[in-house]
Amino acid sequence: VEQAAARWAFLERLAEERGWPERFVIALEQALIGGTDRGRYSDEADISTASATNDFRRLLDVGLLSQRGRGRNIRYHPSDALRRDVATAIDAATNRASRG
């Protein structure tokens, strides 16, 4: 639970620092926990699939996501850089918590 909270807090800060809509946190979280696609993301974020496509394009362009598959089978996964940054954030939060 602590790791999930630290991951979510990091993603919220990332989106805020970059001036992105809060819904980007959903896309990044879904990618981190097994990958996602336009339909799943658009359903949870309550946006059109066209908006989901645009959001994923922005996240791909900045190197936070990678794309696998083609056409209707496209899935989005976290980039190595995103995984590394999230792991660092979780470690920092865990260390702060253990120090009291």
PDB file of N, CA and C in Angstrom, residues 1-98:
ATOM      1  N   VAL A   1       0.831  -1.183   0.000  1.00  0.00           N
ATOM      2  CA  VAL A   1       0.000   0.000   0.000  1.00  0.00           C
ATOM      3  C   VAL A   1       0.883   1.257   0.000  1.00  0.00           C
ATOM      4  N   GLU A   2       1.948   1.235   0.801  1.00  0.00           N
ATOM      5  CA  GLU A   2       2.859   2.382   0.849  1.00  0.00           C
ATOM      6  C   GLU A   2       3.526   2.618  -0.505  1.00  0.00           C
ATOM      7  N   GLN A   3       3.908   1.534  -1.170  1.00  0.00           N
ATOM      8  CA  GLN A   3       4.547   1.674  -2.481  1.00  0.00           C
ATOM      9  C   GLN A   3       3.569   2.235  -3.507  1.00  0.00           C
ATOM     10  N   ALA A   4       2.337   1.767  -3.470  1.00  0.00           N
ATOM     11  CA  ALA A   4       1.328   2.278  -4.407  1.00  0.00           C
ATOM     12  C   ALA A   4       1.075   3.760  -4.159  1.00  0.00           C
ATOM     13  N   ALA A   5       1.025   4.156  -2.902  1.00  0.00           N
ATOM     14  CA  ALA A   5       0.815   5.571  -2.569  1.00  0.00           C
ATOM     15  C   ALA A   5       1.993   6.414  -3.038  1.00  0.00           C
ATOM     16  N   ALA A   6       3.208   5.918  -2.844  1.00  0.00           N
ATOM     17  CA  ALA A   6       4.402   6.643  -3.283  1.00  0.00           C
ATOM     18  C   ALA A   6       4.435   6.747  -4.806  1.00  0.00           C
ATOM     19  N   ARG A   7       4.050   5.672  -5.491  1.00  0.00           N
ATOM     20  CA  ARG A   7       4.015   5.686  -6.957  1.00  0.00           C
ATOM     21  C   ARG A   7       3.000   6.716  -7.453  1.00  0.00           C
ATOM     22  N   TRP A   8       1.810   6.711  -6.880  1.00  0.00           N
ATOM     23  CA  TRP A   8       0.758   7.633  -7.296  1.00  0.00           C
ATOM     24  C   TRP A   8       1.188   9.078  -7.017  1.00  0.00           C
ATOM     25  N   ALA A   9       1.770   9.332  -5.847  1.00  0.00           N
ATOM     26  CA  ALA A   9       2.222  10.685  -5.502  1.00  0.00           C
ATOM     27  C   ALA A   9       3.281  11.171  -6.498  1.00  0.00           C
ATOM     28  N   PHE A  10       4.197  10.293  -6.870  1.00  0.00           N
ATOM     29  CA  PHE A  10       5.211  10.658  -7.857  1.00  0.00           C
ATOM     30  C   PHE A  10       4.564  11.014  -9.189  1.00  0.00           C
ATOM     31  N   LEU A  11       3.625  10.199  -9.637  1.00  0.00           N
ATOM     32  CA  LEU A  11       2.966  10.448 -10.921  1.00  0.00           C
ATOM     33  C   LEU A  11       2.159  11.746 -10.889  1.00  0.00           C
ATOM     34  N   GLU A  12       1.525  12.034  -9.762  1.00  0.00           N
ATOM     35  CA  GLU A  12       0.797  13.302  -9.637  1.00  0.00           C
ATOM     36  C   GLU A  12       1.745  14.497  -9.734  1.00  0.00           C
ATOM     37  N   ARG A  13       2.891  14.411  -9.052  1.00  0.00           N
ATOM     38  CA  ARG A  13       3.882  15.495  -9.123  1.00  0.00           C
ATOM     39  C   ARG A  13       4.392  15.670 -10.551  1.00  0.00           C
ATOM     40  N   LEU A  14       4.666  14.565 -11.212  1.00  0.00           N
ATOM     41  CA  LEU A  14       5.162  14.596 -12.590  1.00  0.00           C
ATOM     42  C   LEU A  14       4.172  15.318 -13.503  1.00  0.00           C
ATOM     43  N   ALA A  15       2.910  14.939 -13.418  1.00  0.00           N
ATOM     44  CA  ALA A  15       1.880  15.561 -14.255  1.00  0.00           C
ATOM     45  C   ALA A  15       1.737  17.046 -13.920  1.00  0.00           C
ATOM     46  N   GLU A  16       1.757  17.376 -12.655  1.00  0.00           N
ATOM     47  CA  GLU A  16       1.616  18.773 -12.248  1.00  0.00           C
ATOM     48  C   GLU A  16       2.804  19.617 -12.730  1.00  0.00           C
ATOM     49  N   GLU A  17       4.013  19.102 -12.555  1.00  0.00           N
ATOM     50  CA  GLU A  17       5.213  19.832 -12.976  1.00  0.00           C
ATOM     51  C   GLU A  17       5.222  20.104 -14.476  1.00  0.00           C
ATOM     52  N   ARG A  18       4.649  19.196 -15.248  1.00  0.00           N
ATOM     53  CA  ARG A  18       4.646  19.342 -16.703  1.00  0.00           C
ATOM     54  C   ARG A  18       3.392  20.037 -17.234  1.00  0.00           C
ATOM     55  N   GLY A  19       2.487  20.380 -16.329  1.00  0.00           N
ATOM     56  CA  GLY A  19       1.270  21.066 -16.744  1.00  0.00           C
ATOM     57  C   GLY A  19       0.284  20.184 -17.478  1.00  0.00           C
ATOM     58  N   TRP A  20       0.338  18.889 -17.217  1.00  0.00           N
ATOM     59  CA  TRP A  20      -0.552  17.936 -17.872  1.00  0.00           C
ATOM     60  C   TRP A  20      -1.850  17.787 -17.091  1.00  0.00           C
ATOM     61  N   PRO A  21      -2.915  17.347 -17.773  1.00  0.00           N
ATOM     62  CA  PRO A  21      -4.167  17.052 -17.066  1.00  0.00           C
ATOM     63  C   PRO A  21      -3.951  15.902 -16.074  1.00  0.00           C
ATOM     64  N   GLU A  22      -4.718  15.928 -15.005  1.00  0.00           N
ATOM     65  CA  GLU A  22      -4.601  14.881 -13.983  1.00  0.00           C
ATOM     66  C   GLU A  22      -4.830  13.485 -14.540  1.00  0.00           C
ATOM     67  N   ARG A  23      -5.604  13.389 -15.617  1.00  0.00           N
ATOM     68  CA  ARG A  23      -5.907  12.064 -16.171  1.00  0.00           C
ATOM     69  C   ARG A  23      -4.655  11.338 -16.663  1.00  0.00           C
ATOM     70  N   PHE A  24      -3.577  12.067 -16.952  1.00  0.00           N
ATOM     71  CA  PHE A  24      -2.341  11.424 -17.382  1.00  0.00           C
ATOM     72  C   PHE A  24      -1.819  10.468 -16.308  1.00  0.00           C
ATOM     73  N   VAL A  25      -2.122  10.761 -15.063  1.00  0.00           N
ATOM     74  CA  VAL A  25      -1.706   9.881 -13.963  1.00  0.00           C
ATOM     75  C   VAL A  25      -2.336   8.505 -14.151  1.00  0.00           C
ATOM     76  N   ILE A  26      -3.580   8.478 -14.603  1.00  0.00           N
ATOM     77  CA  ILE A  26      -4.266   7.202 -14.836  1.00  0.00           C
ATOM     78  C   ILE A  26      -3.544   6.409 -15.918  1.00  0.00           C
ATOM     79  N   ALA A  27      -3.208   7.058 -17.017  1.00  0.00           N
ATOM     80  CA  ALA A  27      -2.511   6.373 -18.119  1.00  0.00           C
ATOM     81  C   ALA A  27      -1.177   5.803 -17.650  1.00  0.00           C
ATOM     82  N   LEU A  28      -0.420   6.601 -16.913  1.00  0.00           N
ATOM     83  CA  LEU A  28       0.890   6.148 -16.443  1.00  0.00           C
ATOM     84  C   LEU A  28       0.759   5.019 -15.431  1.00  0.00           C
ATOM     85  N   GLU A  29      -0.191   5.134 -14.523  1.00  0.00           N
ATOM     86  CA  GLU A  29      -0.419   4.085 -13.522  1.00  0.00           C
ATOM     87  C   GLU A  29      -0.827   2.778 -14.202  1.00  0.00           C
ATOM     88  N   GLN A  30      -1.750   2.854 -15.145  1.00  0.00           N
ATOM     89  CA  GLN A  30      -2.173   1.645 -15.846  1.00  0.00           C
ATOM     90  C   GLN A  30      -0.999   1.006 -16.577  1.00  0.00           C
ATOM     91  N   ALA A  31      -0.183   1.821 -17.208  1.00  0.00           N
ATOM     92  CA  ALA A  31       0.982   1.283 -17.923  1.00  0.00           C
ATOM     93  C   ALA A  31       1.918   0.572 -16.955  1.00  0.00           C
ATOM     94  N   LEU A  32       2.102   1.156 -15.781  1.00  0.00           N
ATOM     95  CA  LEU A  32       3.025   0.573 -14.793  1.00  0.00           C
ATOM     96  C   LEU A  32       2.515  -0.736 -14.201  1.00  0.00           C
ATOM     97  N   ILE A  33       1.223  -0.909 -14.153  1.00  0.00           N
ATOM     98  CA  ILE A  33       0.688  -2.122 -13.523  1.00  0.00           C
ATOM     99  C   ILE A  33       0.167  -3.114 -14.551  1.00  0.00           C
ATOM    100  N   GLY A  34       0.935  -3.326 -15.591  1.00  0.00           N
ATOM    101  CA  GLY A  34       0.619  -4.384 -16.537  1.00  0.00           C
ATOM    102  C   GLY A  34       0.360  -3.938 -17.957  1.00  0.00           C
ATOM    103  N   GLY A  35       0.430  -2.660 -18.194  1.00  0.00           N
ATOM    104  CA  GLY A  35       0.175  -2.174 -19.543  1.00  0.00           C
ATOM    105  C   GLY A  35      -1.273  -1.775 -19.711  1.00  0.00           C
ATOM    106  N   THR A  36      -1.525  -0.994 -20.733  1.00  0.00           N
ATOM    107  CA  THR A  36      -2.883  -0.510 -20.971  1.00  0.00           C
ATOM    108  C   THR A  36      -3.105  -0.308 -22.460  1.00  0.00           C
ATOM    109  N   ASP A  37      -4.322   0.041 -22.792  1.00  0.00           N
ATOM    110  CA  ASP A  37      -4.669   0.345 -24.176  1.00  0.00           C
ATOM    111  C   ASP A  37      -5.651   1.509 -24.194  1.00  0.00           C
ATOM    112  N   ARG A  38      -5.983   1.974 -25.389  1.00  0.00           N
ATOM    113  CA  ARG A  38      -6.865   3.138 -25.502  1.00  0.00           C
ATOM    114  C   ARG A  38      -8.214   2.925 -24.832  1.00  0.00           C
ATOM    115  N   GLY A  39      -8.806   1.762 -25.039  1.00  0.00           N
ATOM    116  CA  GLY A  39     -10.131   1.499 -24.490  1.00  0.00           C
ATOM    117  C   GLY A  39     -10.156   1.508 -22.976  1.00  0.00           C
ATOM    118  N   ARG A  40      -9.224   0.818 -22.387  1.00  0.00           N
ATOM    119  CA  ARG A  40      -9.167   0.746 -20.917  1.00  0.00           C
ATOM    120  C   ARG A  40      -8.930   2.125 -20.318  1.00  0.00           C
ATOM    121  N   TYR A  41      -7.979   2.851 -20.895  1.00  0.00           N
ATOM    122  CA  TYR A  41      -7.669   4.185 -20.393  1.00  0.00           C
ATOM    123  C   TYR A  41      -8.833   5.143 -20.602  1.00  0.00           C
ATOM    124  N   SER A  42      -9.414   5.146 -21.790  1.00  0.00           N
ATOM    125  CA  SER A  42     -10.514   6.080 -22.058  1.00  0.00           C
ATOM    126  C   SER A  42     -11.711   5.801 -21.158  1.00  0.00           C
ATOM    127  N   ASP A  43     -11.978   4.524 -20.851  1.00  0.00           N
ATOM    128  CA  ASP A  43     -13.074   4.177 -19.944  1.00  0.00           C
ATOM    129  C   ASP A  43     -12.825   4.730 -18.545  1.00  0.00           C
ATOM    130  N   GLU A  44     -11.635   4.486 -18.009  1.00  0.00           N
ATOM    131  CA  GLU A  44     -11.356   4.915 -16.641  1.00  0.00           C
ATOM    132  C   GLU A  44     -11.234   6.441 -16.538  1.00  0.00           C
ATOM    133  N   ALA A  45     -10.638   7.075 -17.547  1.00  0.00           N
ATOM    134  CA  ALA A  45     -10.455   8.528 -17.515  1.00  0.00           C
ATOM    135  C   ALA A  45     -11.701   9.275 -17.999  1.00  0.00           C
ATOM    136  N   ASP A  46     -12.683   8.537 -18.516  1.00  0.00           N
ATOM    137  CA  ASP A  46     -13.928   9.108 -19.030  1.00  0.00           C
ATOM    138  C   ASP A  46     -13.656  10.133 -20.132  1.00  0.00           C
ATOM    139  N   ILE A  47     -12.878   9.687 -21.132  1.00  0.00           N
ATOM    140  CA  ILE A  47     -12.552  10.512 -22.288  1.00  0.00           C
ATOM    141  C   ILE A  47     -12.792   9.694 -23.552  1.00  0.00           C
ATOM    142  N   SER A  48     -12.773  10.355 -24.690  1.00  0.00           N
ATOM    143  CA  SER A  48     -12.949   9.647 -25.965  1.00  0.00           C
ATOM    144  C   SER A  48     -11.676   8.867 -26.305  1.00  0.00           C
ATOM    145  N   THR A  49     -11.815   7.877 -27.176  1.00  0.00           N
ATOM    146  CA  THR A  49     -10.619   7.139 -27.600  1.00  0.00           C
ATOM    147  C   THR A  49      -9.683   8.038 -28.393  1.00  0.00           C
ATOM    148  N   ALA A  50     -10.221   9.050 -29.074  1.00  0.00           N
ATOM    149  CA  ALA A  50      -9.360  10.001 -29.787  1.00  0.00           C
ATOM    150  C   ALA A  50      -8.503  10.789 -28.798  1.00  0.00           C
ATOM    151  N   SER A  51      -9.094  11.221 -27.690  1.00  0.00           N
ATOM    152  CA  SER A  51      -8.323  11.921 -26.659  1.00  0.00           C
ATOM    153  C   SER A  51      -7.291  10.988 -26.035  1.00  0.00           C
ATOM    154  N   ALA A  52      -7.680   9.732 -25.840  1.00  0.00           N
ATOM    155  CA  ALA A  52      -6.736   8.751 -25.293  1.00  0.00           C
ATOM    156  C   ALA A  52      -5.546   8.585 -26.226  1.00  0.00           C
ATOM    157  N   THR A  53      -5.802   8.512 -27.513  1.00  0.00           N
ATOM    158  CA  THR A  53      -4.731   8.395 -28.495  1.00  0.00           C
ATOM    159  C   THR A  53      -3.791   9.594 -28.413  1.00  0.00           C
ATOM    160  N   ASN A  54      -4.353  10.787 -28.317  1.00  0.00           N
ATOM    161  CA  ASN A  54      -3.529  11.998 -28.195  1.00  0.00           C
ATOM    162  C   ASN A  54      -2.698  11.993 -26.915  1.00  0.00           C
ATOM    163  N   ASP A  55      -3.315  11.557 -25.818  1.00  0.00           N
ATOM    164  CA  ASP A  55      -2.584  11.496 -24.548  1.00  0.00           C
ATOM    165  C   ASP A  55      -1.414  10.522 -24.650  1.00  0.00           C
ATOM    166  N   PHE A  56      -1.680   9.345 -25.207  1.00  0.00           N
ATOM    167  CA  PHE A  56      -0.600   8.362 -25.348  1.00  0.00           C
ATOM    168  C   PHE A  56       0.509   8.888 -26.255  1.00  0.00           C
ATOM    169  N   ARG A  57       0.145   9.600 -27.314  1.00  0.00           N
ATOM    170  CA  ARG A  57       1.147  10.169 -28.214  1.00  0.00           C
ATOM    171  C   ARG A  57       2.055  11.132 -27.450  1.00  0.00           C
ATOM    172  N   ARG A  58       1.474  11.962 -26.604  1.00  0.00           N
ATOM    173  CA  ARG A  58       2.282  12.906 -25.807  1.00  0.00           C
ATOM    174  C   ARG A  58       3.211  12.159 -24.858  1.00  0.00           C
ATOM    175  N   LEU A  59       2.716  11.111 -24.235  1.00  0.00           N
ATOM    176  CA  LEU A  59       3.535  10.343 -23.290  1.00  0.00           C
ATOM    177  C   LEU A  59       4.625   9.550 -24.013  1.00  0.00           C
ATOM    178  N   LEU A  60       4.338   9.102 -25.213  1.00  0.00           N
ATOM    179  CA  LEU A  60       5.356   8.441 -26.035  1.00  0.00           C
ATOM    180  C   LEU A  60       6.429   9.439 -26.457  1.00  0.00           C
ATOM    181  N   ASP A  61       6.004  10.615 -26.870  1.00  0.00           N
ATOM    182  CA  ASP A  61       6.930  11.637 -27.370  1.00  0.00           C
ATOM    183  C   ASP A  61       7.939  12.085 -26.317  1.00  0.00           C
ATOM    184  N   VAL A  62       7.539  12.081 -25.047  1.00  0.00           N
ATOM    185  CA  VAL A  62       8.470  12.501 -23.982  1.00  0.00           C
ATOM    186  C   VAL A  62       9.233  11.315 -23.393  1.00  0.00           C
ATOM    187  N   GLY A  63       8.987  10.124 -23.921  1.00  0.00           N
ATOM    188  CA  GLY A  63       9.767   8.960 -23.508  1.00  0.00           C
ATOM    189  C   GLY A  63       9.328   8.283 -22.228  1.00  0.00           C
ATOM    190  N   LEU A  64       8.081   8.495 -21.809  1.00  0.00           N
ATOM    191  CA  LEU A  64       7.610   7.846 -20.582  1.00  0.00           C
ATOM    192  C   LEU A  64       6.924   6.508 -20.846  1.00  0.00           C
ATOM    193  N   LEU A  65       6.446   6.330 -22.057  1.00  0.00           N
ATOM    194  CA  LEU A  65       5.787   5.073 -22.426  1.00  0.00           C
ATOM    195  C   LEU A  65       6.446   4.492 -23.663  1.00  0.00           C
ATOM    196  N   SER A  66       6.260   3.194 -23.829  1.00  0.00           N
ATOM    197  CA  SER A  66       6.647   2.526 -25.066  1.00  0.00           C
ATOM    198  C   SER A  66       5.393   1.847 -25.613  1.00  0.00           C
ATOM    199  N   GLN A  67       5.388   1.626 -26.894  1.00  0.00           N
ATOM    200  CA  GLN A  67       4.229   1.054 -27.580  1.00  0.00           C
ATOM    201  C   GLN A  67       4.602  -0.312 -28.124  1.00  0.00           C
ATOM    202  N   ARG A  68       3.706  -1.267 -27.919  1.00  0.00           N
ATOM    203  CA  ARG A  68       3.898  -2.601 -28.484  1.00  0.00           C
ATOM    204  C   ARG A  68       2.644  -2.982 -29.250  1.00  0.00           C
ATOM    205  N   GLY A  69       2.845  -3.667 -30.359  1.00  0.00           N
ATOM    206  CA  GLY A  69       1.722  -4.098 -31.178  1.00  0.00           C
ATOM    207  C   GLY A  69       1.390  -3.089 -32.257  1.00  0.00           C
ATOM    208  N   ARG A  70       0.357  -3.427 -33.020  1.00  0.00           N
ATOM    209  CA  ARG A  70      -0.068  -2.571 -34.129  1.00  0.00           C
ATOM    210  C   ARG A  70      -1.588  -2.566 -34.196  1.00  0.00           C
ATOM    211  N   GLY A  71      -2.110  -1.506 -34.797  1.00  0.00           N
ATOM    212  CA  GLY A  71      -3.554  -1.426 -35.014  1.00  0.00           C
ATOM    213  C   GLY A  71      -4.347  -1.543 -33.733  1.00  0.00           C
ATOM    214  N   ARG A  72      -5.327  -2.423 -33.754  1.00  0.00           N
ATOM    215  CA  ARG A  72      -6.189  -2.625 -32.582  1.00  0.00           C
ATOM    216  C   ARG A  72      -5.475  -3.317 -31.423  1.00  0.00           C
ATOM    217  N   ASN A  73      -4.314  -3.863 -31.679  1.00  0.00           N
ATOM    218  CA  ASN A  73      -3.581  -4.601 -30.653  1.00  0.00           C
ATOM    219  C   ASN A  73      -2.480  -3.779 -29.986  1.00  0.00           C
ATOM    220  N   ILE A  74      -2.531  -2.458 -30.109  1.00  0.00           N
ATOM    221  CA  ILE A  74      -1.501  -1.625 -29.483  1.00  0.00           C
ATOM    222  C   ILE A  74      -1.703  -1.597 -27.975  1.00  0.00           C
ATOM    223  N   ARG A  75      -0.594  -1.826 -27.268  1.00  0.00           N
ATOM    224  CA  ARG A  75      -0.567  -1.727 -25.800  1.00  0.00           C
ATOM    225  C   ARG A  75       0.548  -0.769 -25.429  1.00  0.00           C
ATOM    226  N   TYR A  76       0.341  -0.092 -24.331  1.00  0.00           N
ATOM    227  CA  TYR A  76       1.313   0.892 -23.862  1.00  0.00           C
ATOM    228  C   TYR A  76       1.903   0.416 -22.539  1.00  0.00           C
ATOM    229  N   HIS A  77       3.223   0.513 -22.456  1.00  0.00           N
ATOM    230  CA  HIS A  77       3.965   0.051 -21.292  1.00  0.00           C
ATOM    231  C   HIS A  77       4.915   1.153 -20.834  1.00  0.00           C
ATOM    232  N   PRO A  78       5.335   1.100 -19.576  1.00  0.00           N
ATOM    233  CA  PRO A  78       6.255   2.135 -19.101  1.00  0.00           C
ATOM    234  C   PRO A  78       7.628   1.989 -19.747  1.00  0.00           C
ATOM    235  N   SER A  79       8.249   3.116 -20.007  1.00  0.00           N
ATOM    236  CA  SER A  79       9.620   3.091 -20.515  1.00  0.00           C
ATOM    237  C   SER A  79      10.555   2.721 -19.367  1.00  0.00           C
ATOM    238  N   ASP A  80      11.770   2.352 -19.704  1.00  0.00           N
ATOM    239  CA  ASP A  80      12.768   2.057 -18.667  1.00  0.00           C
ATOM    240  C   ASP A  80      12.998   3.282 -17.789  1.00  0.00           C
ATOM    241  N   ALA A  81      12.992   4.462 -18.392  1.00  0.00           N
ATOM    242  CA  ALA A  81      13.210   5.697 -17.631  1.00  0.00           C
ATOM    243  C   ALA A  81      12.088   5.905 -16.611  1.00  0.00           C
ATOM    244  N   LEU A  82      10.841   5.671 -17.011  1.00  0.00           N
ATOM    245  CA  LEU A  82       9.730   5.828 -16.071  1.00  0.00           C
ATOM    246  C   LEU A  82       9.837   4.812 -14.946  1.00  0.00           C
ATOM    247  N   ARG A  83      10.128   3.568 -15.288  1.00  0.00           N
ATOM    248  CA  ARG A  83      10.298   2.539 -14.247  1.00  0.00           C
ATOM    249  C   ARG A  83      11.380   2.942 -13.245  1.00  0.00           C
ATOM    250  N   ARG A  84      12.482   3.429 -13.764  1.00  0.00           N
ATOM    251  CA  ARG A  84      13.610   3.834 -12.909  1.00  0.00           C
ATOM    252  C   ARG A  84      13.214   5.000 -12.002  1.00  0.00           C
ATOM    253  N   ASP A  85      12.556   6.007 -12.554  1.00  0.00           N
ATOM    254  CA  ASP A  85      12.148   7.169 -11.770  1.00  0.00           C
ATOM    255  C   ASP A  85      11.131   6.796 -10.693  1.00  0.00           C
ATOM    256  N   VAL A  86      10.208   5.922 -11.026  1.00  0.00           N
ATOM    257  CA  VAL A  86       9.211   5.481 -10.049  1.00  0.00           C
ATOM    258  C   VAL A  86       9.887   4.668  -8.945  1.00  0.00           C
ATOM    259  N   ALA A  87      10.812   3.789  -9.304  1.00  0.00           N
ATOM    260  CA  ALA A  87      11.522   2.991  -8.295  1.00  0.00           C
ATOM    261  C   ALA A  87      12.302   3.897  -7.347  1.00  0.00           C
ATOM    262  N   THR A  88      12.931   4.923  -7.876  1.00  0.00           N
ATOM    263  CA  THR A  88      13.677   5.876  -7.044  1.00  0.00           C
ATOM    264  C   THR A  88      12.733   6.596  -6.086  1.00  0.00           C
ATOM    265  N   ALA A  89      11.575   7.009  -6.575  1.00  0.00           N
ATOM    266  CA  ALA A  89      10.587   7.699  -5.737  1.00  0.00           C
ATOM    267  C   ALA A  89      10.067   6.789  -4.637  1.00  0.00           C
ATOM    268  N   ILE A  90       9.825   5.534  -4.966  1.00  0.00           N
ATOM    269  CA  ILE A  90       9.346   4.571  -3.963  1.00  0.00           C
ATOM    270  C   ILE A  90      10.419   4.330  -2.911  1.00  0.00           C
ATOM    271  N   ASP A  91      11.663   4.159  -3.340  1.00  0.00           N
ATOM    272  CA  ASP A  91      12.768   3.960  -2.390  1.00  0.00           C
ATOM    273  C   ASP A  91      12.895   5.151  -1.453  1.00  0.00           C
ATOM    274  N   ALA A  92      12.812   6.349  -1.993  1.00  0.00           N
ATOM    275  CA  ALA A  92      12.926   7.553  -1.167  1.00  0.00           C
ATOM    276  C   ALA A  92      11.797   7.620  -0.148  1.00  0.00           C
ATOM    277  N   ALA A  93      10.579   7.322  -0.573  1.00  0.00           N
ATOM    278  CA  ALA A  93       9.433   7.352   0.343  1.00  0.00           C
ATOM    279  C   ALA A  93       9.561   6.279   1.414  1.00  0.00           C
ATOM    280  N   THR A  94      10.030   5.104   1.034  1.00  0.00           N
ATOM    281  CA  THR A  94      10.218   4.010   1.989  1.00  0.00           C
ATOM    282  C   THR A  94      11.287   4.367   3.012  1.00  0.00           C
ATOM    283  N   ASN A  95      12.374   4.979   2.543  1.00  0.00           N
ATOM    284  CA  ASN A  95      13.440   5.390   3.462  1.00  0.00           C
ATOM    285  C   ASN A  95      12.965   6.457   4.436  1.00  0.00           C
ATOM    286  N   ARG A  96      12.179   7.418   3.961  1.00  0.00           N
ATOM    287  CA  ARG A  96      11.627   8.456   4.835  1.00  0.00           C
ATOM    288  C   ARG A  96      10.720   7.837   5.891  1.00  0.00           C
ATOM    289  N   ALA A  97       9.899   6.886   5.477  1.00  0.00           N
ATOM    290  CA  ALA A  97       8.971   6.253   6.404  1.00  0.00           C
ATOM    291  C   ALA A  97       9.698   5.430   7.451  1.00  0.00           C
ATOM    292  N   SER A  98      10.785   4.765   7.056  1.00  0.00           N
ATOM    293  CA  SER A  98      11.502   3.915   8.005  1.00  0.00           C
ATOM    294  C   SER A  98      12.308   4.743   9.019  1.00  0.00           C
TER     295      SER A  98
END
